[in-house]
PDB file of C-alpha atoms in Angstrom:
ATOM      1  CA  UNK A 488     -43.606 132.130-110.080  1.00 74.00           C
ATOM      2  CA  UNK A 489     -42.614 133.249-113.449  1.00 86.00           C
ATOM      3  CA  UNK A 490     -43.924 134.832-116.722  1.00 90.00           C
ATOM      4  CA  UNK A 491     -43.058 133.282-120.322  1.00 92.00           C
ATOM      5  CA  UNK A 492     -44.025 136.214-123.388  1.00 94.00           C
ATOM      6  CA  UNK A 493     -44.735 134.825-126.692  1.00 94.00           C
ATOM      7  CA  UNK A 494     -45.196 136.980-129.389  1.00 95.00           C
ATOM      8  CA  UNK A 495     -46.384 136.626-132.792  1.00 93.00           C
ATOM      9  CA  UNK A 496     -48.217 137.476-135.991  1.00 90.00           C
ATOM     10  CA  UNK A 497     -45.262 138.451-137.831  1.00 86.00           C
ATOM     11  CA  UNK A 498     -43.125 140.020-134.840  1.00 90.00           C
ATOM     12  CA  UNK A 499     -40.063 138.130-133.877  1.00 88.00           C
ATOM     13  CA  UNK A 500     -38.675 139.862-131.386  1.00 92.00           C
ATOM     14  CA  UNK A 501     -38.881 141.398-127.919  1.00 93.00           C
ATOM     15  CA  UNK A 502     -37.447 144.425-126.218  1.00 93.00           C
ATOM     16  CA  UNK A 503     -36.936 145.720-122.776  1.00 92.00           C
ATOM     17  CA  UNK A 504     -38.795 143.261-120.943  1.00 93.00           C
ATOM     18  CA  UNK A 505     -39.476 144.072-117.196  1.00 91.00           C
ATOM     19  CA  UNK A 506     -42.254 143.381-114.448  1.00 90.00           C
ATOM     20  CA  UNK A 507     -42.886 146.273-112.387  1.00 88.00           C
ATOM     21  CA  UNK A 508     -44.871 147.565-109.404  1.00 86.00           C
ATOM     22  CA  UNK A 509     -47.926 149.356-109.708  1.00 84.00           C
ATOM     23  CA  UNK A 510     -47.385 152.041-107.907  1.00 81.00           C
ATOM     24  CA  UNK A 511     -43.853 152.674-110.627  1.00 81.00           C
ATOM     25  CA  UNK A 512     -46.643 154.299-112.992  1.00 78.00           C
ATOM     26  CA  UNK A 513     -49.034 155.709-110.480  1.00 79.00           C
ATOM     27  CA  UNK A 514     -51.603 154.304-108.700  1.00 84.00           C
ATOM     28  CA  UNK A 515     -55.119 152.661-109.502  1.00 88.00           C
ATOM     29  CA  UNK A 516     -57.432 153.026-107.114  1.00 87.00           C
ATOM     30  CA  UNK A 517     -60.310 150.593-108.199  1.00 89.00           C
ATOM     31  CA  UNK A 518     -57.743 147.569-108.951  1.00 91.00           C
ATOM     32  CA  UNK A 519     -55.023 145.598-107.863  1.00 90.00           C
ATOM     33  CA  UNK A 520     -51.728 143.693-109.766  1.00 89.00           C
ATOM     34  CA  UNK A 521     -50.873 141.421-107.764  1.00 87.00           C
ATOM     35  CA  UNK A 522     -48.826 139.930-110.287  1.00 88.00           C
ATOM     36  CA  UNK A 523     -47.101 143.245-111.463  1.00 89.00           C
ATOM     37  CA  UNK A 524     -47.217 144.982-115.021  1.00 91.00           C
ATOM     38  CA  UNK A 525     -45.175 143.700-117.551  1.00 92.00           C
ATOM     39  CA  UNK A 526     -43.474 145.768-119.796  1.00 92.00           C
ATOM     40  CA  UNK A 527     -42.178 145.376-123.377  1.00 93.00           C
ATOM     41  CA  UNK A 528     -41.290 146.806-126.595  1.00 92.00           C
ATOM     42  CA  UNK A 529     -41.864 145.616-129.833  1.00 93.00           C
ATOM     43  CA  UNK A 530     -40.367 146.927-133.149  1.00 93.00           C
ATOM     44  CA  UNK A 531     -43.522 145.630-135.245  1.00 91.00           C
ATOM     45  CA  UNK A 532     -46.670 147.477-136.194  1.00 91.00           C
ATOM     46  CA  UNK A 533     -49.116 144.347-135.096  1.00 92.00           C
ATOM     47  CA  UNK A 534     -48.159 141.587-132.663  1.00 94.00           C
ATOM     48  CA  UNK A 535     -50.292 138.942-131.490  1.00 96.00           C
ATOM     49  CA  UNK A 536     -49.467 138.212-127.785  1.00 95.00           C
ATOM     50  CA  UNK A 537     -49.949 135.475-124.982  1.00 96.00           C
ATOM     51  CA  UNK A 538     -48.609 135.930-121.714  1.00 94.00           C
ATOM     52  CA  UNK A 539     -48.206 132.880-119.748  1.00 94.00           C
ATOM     53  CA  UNK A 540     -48.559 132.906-115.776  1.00 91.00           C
ATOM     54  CA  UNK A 541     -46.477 129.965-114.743  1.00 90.00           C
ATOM     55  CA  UNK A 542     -47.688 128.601-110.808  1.00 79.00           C
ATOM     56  CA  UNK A 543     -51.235 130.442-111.325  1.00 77.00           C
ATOM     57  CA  UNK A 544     -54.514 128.918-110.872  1.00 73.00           C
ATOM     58  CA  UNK A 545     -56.006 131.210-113.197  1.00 69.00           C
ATOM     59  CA  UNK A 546     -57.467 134.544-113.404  1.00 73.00           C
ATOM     60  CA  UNK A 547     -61.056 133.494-113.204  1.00 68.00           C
ATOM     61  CA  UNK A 548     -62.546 137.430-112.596  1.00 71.00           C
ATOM     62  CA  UNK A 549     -59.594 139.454-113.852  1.00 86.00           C
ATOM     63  CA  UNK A 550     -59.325 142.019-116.282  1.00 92.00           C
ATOM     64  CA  UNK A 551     -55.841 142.479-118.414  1.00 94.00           C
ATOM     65  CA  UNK A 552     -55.453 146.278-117.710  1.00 93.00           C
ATOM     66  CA  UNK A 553     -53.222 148.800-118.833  1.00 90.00           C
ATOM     67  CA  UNK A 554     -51.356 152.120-118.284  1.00 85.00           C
ATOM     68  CA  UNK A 555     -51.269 154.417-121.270  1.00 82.00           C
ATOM     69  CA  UNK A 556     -53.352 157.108-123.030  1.00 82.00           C
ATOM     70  CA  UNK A 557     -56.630 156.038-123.365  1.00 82.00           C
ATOM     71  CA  UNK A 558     -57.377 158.844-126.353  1.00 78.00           C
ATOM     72  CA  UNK A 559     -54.519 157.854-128.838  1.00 72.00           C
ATOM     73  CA  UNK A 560     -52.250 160.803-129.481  1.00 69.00           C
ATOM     74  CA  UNK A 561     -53.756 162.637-125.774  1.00 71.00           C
ATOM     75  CA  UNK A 562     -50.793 163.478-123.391  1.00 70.00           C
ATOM     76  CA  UNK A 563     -53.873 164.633-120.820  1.00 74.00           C
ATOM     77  CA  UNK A 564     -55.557 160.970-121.136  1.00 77.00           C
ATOM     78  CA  UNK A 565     -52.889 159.143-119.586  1.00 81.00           C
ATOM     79  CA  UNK A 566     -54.605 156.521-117.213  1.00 86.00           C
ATOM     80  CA  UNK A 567     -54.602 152.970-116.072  1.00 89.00           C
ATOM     81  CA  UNK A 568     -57.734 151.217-118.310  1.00 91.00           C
ATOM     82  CA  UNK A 569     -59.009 147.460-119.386  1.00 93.00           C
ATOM     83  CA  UNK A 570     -57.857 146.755-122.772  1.00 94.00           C
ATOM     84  CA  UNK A 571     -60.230 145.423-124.409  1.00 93.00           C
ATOM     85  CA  UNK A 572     -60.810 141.464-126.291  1.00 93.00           C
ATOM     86  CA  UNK A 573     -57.923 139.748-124.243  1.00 94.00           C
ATOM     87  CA  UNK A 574     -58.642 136.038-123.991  1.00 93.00           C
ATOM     88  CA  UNK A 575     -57.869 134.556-120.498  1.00 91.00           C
ATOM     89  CA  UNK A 576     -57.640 130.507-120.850  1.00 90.00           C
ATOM     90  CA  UNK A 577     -55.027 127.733-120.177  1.00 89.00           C
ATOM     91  CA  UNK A 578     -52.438 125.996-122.375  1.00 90.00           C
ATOM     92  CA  UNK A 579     -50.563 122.439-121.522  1.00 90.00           C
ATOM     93  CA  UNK A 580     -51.997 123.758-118.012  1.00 88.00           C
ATOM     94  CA  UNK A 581     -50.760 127.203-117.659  1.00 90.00           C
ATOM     95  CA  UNK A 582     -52.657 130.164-117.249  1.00 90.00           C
ATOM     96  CA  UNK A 583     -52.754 132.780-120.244  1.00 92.00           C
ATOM     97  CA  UNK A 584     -53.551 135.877-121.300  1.00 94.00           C
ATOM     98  CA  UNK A 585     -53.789 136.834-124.880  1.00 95.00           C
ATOM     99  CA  UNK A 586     -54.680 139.953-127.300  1.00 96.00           C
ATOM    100  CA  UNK A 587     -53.548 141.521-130.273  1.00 95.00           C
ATOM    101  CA  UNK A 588     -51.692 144.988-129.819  1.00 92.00           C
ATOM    102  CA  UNK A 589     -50.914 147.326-133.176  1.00 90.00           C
ATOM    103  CA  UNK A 590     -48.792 150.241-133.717  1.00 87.00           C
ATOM    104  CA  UNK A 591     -50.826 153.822-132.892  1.00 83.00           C
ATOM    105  CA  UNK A 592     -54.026 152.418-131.799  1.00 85.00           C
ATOM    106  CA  UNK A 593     -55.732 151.619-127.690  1.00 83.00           C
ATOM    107  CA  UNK A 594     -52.950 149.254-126.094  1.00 83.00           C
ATOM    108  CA  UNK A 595     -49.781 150.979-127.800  1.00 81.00           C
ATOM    109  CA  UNK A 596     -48.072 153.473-125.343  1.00 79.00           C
ATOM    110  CA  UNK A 597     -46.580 156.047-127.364  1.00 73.00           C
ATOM    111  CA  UNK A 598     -49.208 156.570-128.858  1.00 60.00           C
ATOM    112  CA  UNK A 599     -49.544 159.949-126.847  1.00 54.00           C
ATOM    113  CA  UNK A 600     -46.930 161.354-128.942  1.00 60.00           C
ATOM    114  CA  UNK A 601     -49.499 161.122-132.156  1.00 59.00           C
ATOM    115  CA  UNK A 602     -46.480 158.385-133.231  1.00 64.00           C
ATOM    116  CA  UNK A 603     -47.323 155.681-135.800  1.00 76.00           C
ATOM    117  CA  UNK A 604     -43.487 154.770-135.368  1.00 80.00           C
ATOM    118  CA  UNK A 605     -43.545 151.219-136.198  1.00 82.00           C
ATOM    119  CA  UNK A 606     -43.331 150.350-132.673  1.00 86.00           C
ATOM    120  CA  UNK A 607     -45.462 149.253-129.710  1.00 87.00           C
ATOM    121  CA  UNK A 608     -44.904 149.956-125.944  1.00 84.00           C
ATOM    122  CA  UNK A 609     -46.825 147.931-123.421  1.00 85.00           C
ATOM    123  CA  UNK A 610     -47.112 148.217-119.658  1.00 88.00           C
ATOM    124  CA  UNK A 611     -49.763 145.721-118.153  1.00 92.00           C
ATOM    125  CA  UNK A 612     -51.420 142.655-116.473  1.00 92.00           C
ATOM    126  CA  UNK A 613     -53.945 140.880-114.976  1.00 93.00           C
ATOM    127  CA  UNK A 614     -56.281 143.260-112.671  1.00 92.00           C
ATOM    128  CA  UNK A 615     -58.623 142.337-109.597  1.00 89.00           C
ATOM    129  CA  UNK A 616     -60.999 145.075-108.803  1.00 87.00           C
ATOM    130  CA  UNK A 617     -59.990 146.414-105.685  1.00 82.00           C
ATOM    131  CA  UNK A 618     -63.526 146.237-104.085  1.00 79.00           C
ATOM    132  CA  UNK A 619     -64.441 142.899-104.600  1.00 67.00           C
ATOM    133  CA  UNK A 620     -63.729 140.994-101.089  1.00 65.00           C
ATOM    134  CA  UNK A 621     -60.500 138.526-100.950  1.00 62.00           C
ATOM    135  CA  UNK A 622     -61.429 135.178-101.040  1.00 65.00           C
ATOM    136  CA  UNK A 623     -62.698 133.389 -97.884  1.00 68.00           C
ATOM    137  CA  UNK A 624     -59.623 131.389 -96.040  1.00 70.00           C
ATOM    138  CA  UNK A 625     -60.539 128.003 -95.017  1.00 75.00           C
ATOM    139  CA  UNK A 626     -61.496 127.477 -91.105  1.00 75.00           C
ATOM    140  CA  UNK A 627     -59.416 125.459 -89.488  1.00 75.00           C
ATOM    141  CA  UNK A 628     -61.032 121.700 -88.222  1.00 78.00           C
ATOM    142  CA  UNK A 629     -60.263 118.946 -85.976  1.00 75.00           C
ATOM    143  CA  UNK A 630     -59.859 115.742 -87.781  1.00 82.00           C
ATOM    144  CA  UNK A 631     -61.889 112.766 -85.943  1.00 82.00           C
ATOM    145  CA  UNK A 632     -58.950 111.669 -83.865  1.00 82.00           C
ATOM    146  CA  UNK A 633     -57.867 115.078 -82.894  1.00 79.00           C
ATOM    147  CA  UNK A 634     -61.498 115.293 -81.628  1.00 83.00           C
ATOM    148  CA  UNK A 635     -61.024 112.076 -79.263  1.00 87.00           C
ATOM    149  CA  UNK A 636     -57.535 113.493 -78.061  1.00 84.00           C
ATOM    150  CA  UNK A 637     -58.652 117.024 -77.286  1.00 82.00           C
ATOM    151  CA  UNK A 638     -61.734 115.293 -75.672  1.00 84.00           C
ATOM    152  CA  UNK A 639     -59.632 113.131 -73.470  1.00 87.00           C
ATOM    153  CA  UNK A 640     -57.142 116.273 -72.887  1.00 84.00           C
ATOM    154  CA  UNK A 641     -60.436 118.320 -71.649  1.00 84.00           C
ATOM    155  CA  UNK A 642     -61.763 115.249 -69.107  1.00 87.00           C
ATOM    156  CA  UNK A 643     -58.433 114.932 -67.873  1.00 84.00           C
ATOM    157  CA  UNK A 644     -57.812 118.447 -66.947  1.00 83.00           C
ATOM    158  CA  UNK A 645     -61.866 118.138 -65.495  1.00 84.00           C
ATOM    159  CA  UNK A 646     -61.113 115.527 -63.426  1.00 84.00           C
ATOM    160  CA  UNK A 647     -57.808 116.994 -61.796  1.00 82.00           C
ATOM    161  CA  UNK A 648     -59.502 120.160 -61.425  1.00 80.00           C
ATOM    162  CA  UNK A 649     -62.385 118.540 -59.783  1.00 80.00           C
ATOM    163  CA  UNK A 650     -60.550 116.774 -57.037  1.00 76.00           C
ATOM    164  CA  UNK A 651     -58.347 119.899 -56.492  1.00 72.00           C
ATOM    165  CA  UNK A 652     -61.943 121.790 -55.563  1.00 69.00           C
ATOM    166  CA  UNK A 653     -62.787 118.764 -52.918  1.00 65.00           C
ATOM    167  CA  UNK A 654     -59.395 119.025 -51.121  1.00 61.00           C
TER     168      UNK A 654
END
């Protein structure tokens, strides 16, 4: 599995770019990443952005959440929240995630410092509430010959044990 960052909308280029734990910015107790946060920087003041999630079958129920303030310029807001109009949806069959970040506003990072700084800092990724069951695994079957031969095993082992008993 691996993660391909485009950017756009007038930003050309990428900073820092990691994928990191949850639990390396705190914890979130209603949600799970199982495919990490990704982290970047971007020296722009408006980026459009699509993530793409290379050997995923989608994130059919996800949320793209982040870590950050959640009241621009608020050190005491700081807090793992959905950001808000991120597209999830496919392209040449991969899975992707896309939104528009901008410089000081919900989704930048730094904005805590009250910083319009012509940069934007972004921990995040796709969420699964951590209450919703996993999904069902399949139950194991028997295809129709397997039936015959564990049948056959079973009369066998009947029979032996049968004339065992009347010796």
């Amino acid at each position: 599995d691996y993660i391909t960052l485009a950017v756009g909308g007038g930003c050309d280029q990428i900073d820092n770019v990691n994928v990191a734990a949850e639990a390396a910015m705190g914890a979130d107790p209603f949600y799970d990443y199982p495919l990490g946060l990704l982290g970047f920087e971007l020296p722009c003041s408006s980026a459009q952005i699509t993530v793409f999630y290379h050997s995923q079958n989608g994130l059919v129920g996800r949320e793209y959440r982040k870590y950050g303030p959640f009241i621009p310029t608020s050190l005491f807001s700081l807090q793992f929240y959905t950001l808000p109009e991120v597209s999830f949806g496919t392209s040449n069959g991969v899975t992707t995630a896309t939104f528009s970040l901008s410089d000081g506003v919900l989704g930048d990072d730094n904005t805590a410092t009250g910083a319009t700084d012509g940069k934007i800092i972004d921990p995040g990724g796709p969420a699964r509430s951590a209450l919703e069951p996993l999904p069902a695994a399949p139950i194991p079957t028997l295809q129709p010959w397997g039936i015959t031969l564990l049948g056959l095993f079973l009369a066998g082992a009947l029979a032996r044990f049968s004339r065992r008993r009347r010796t």
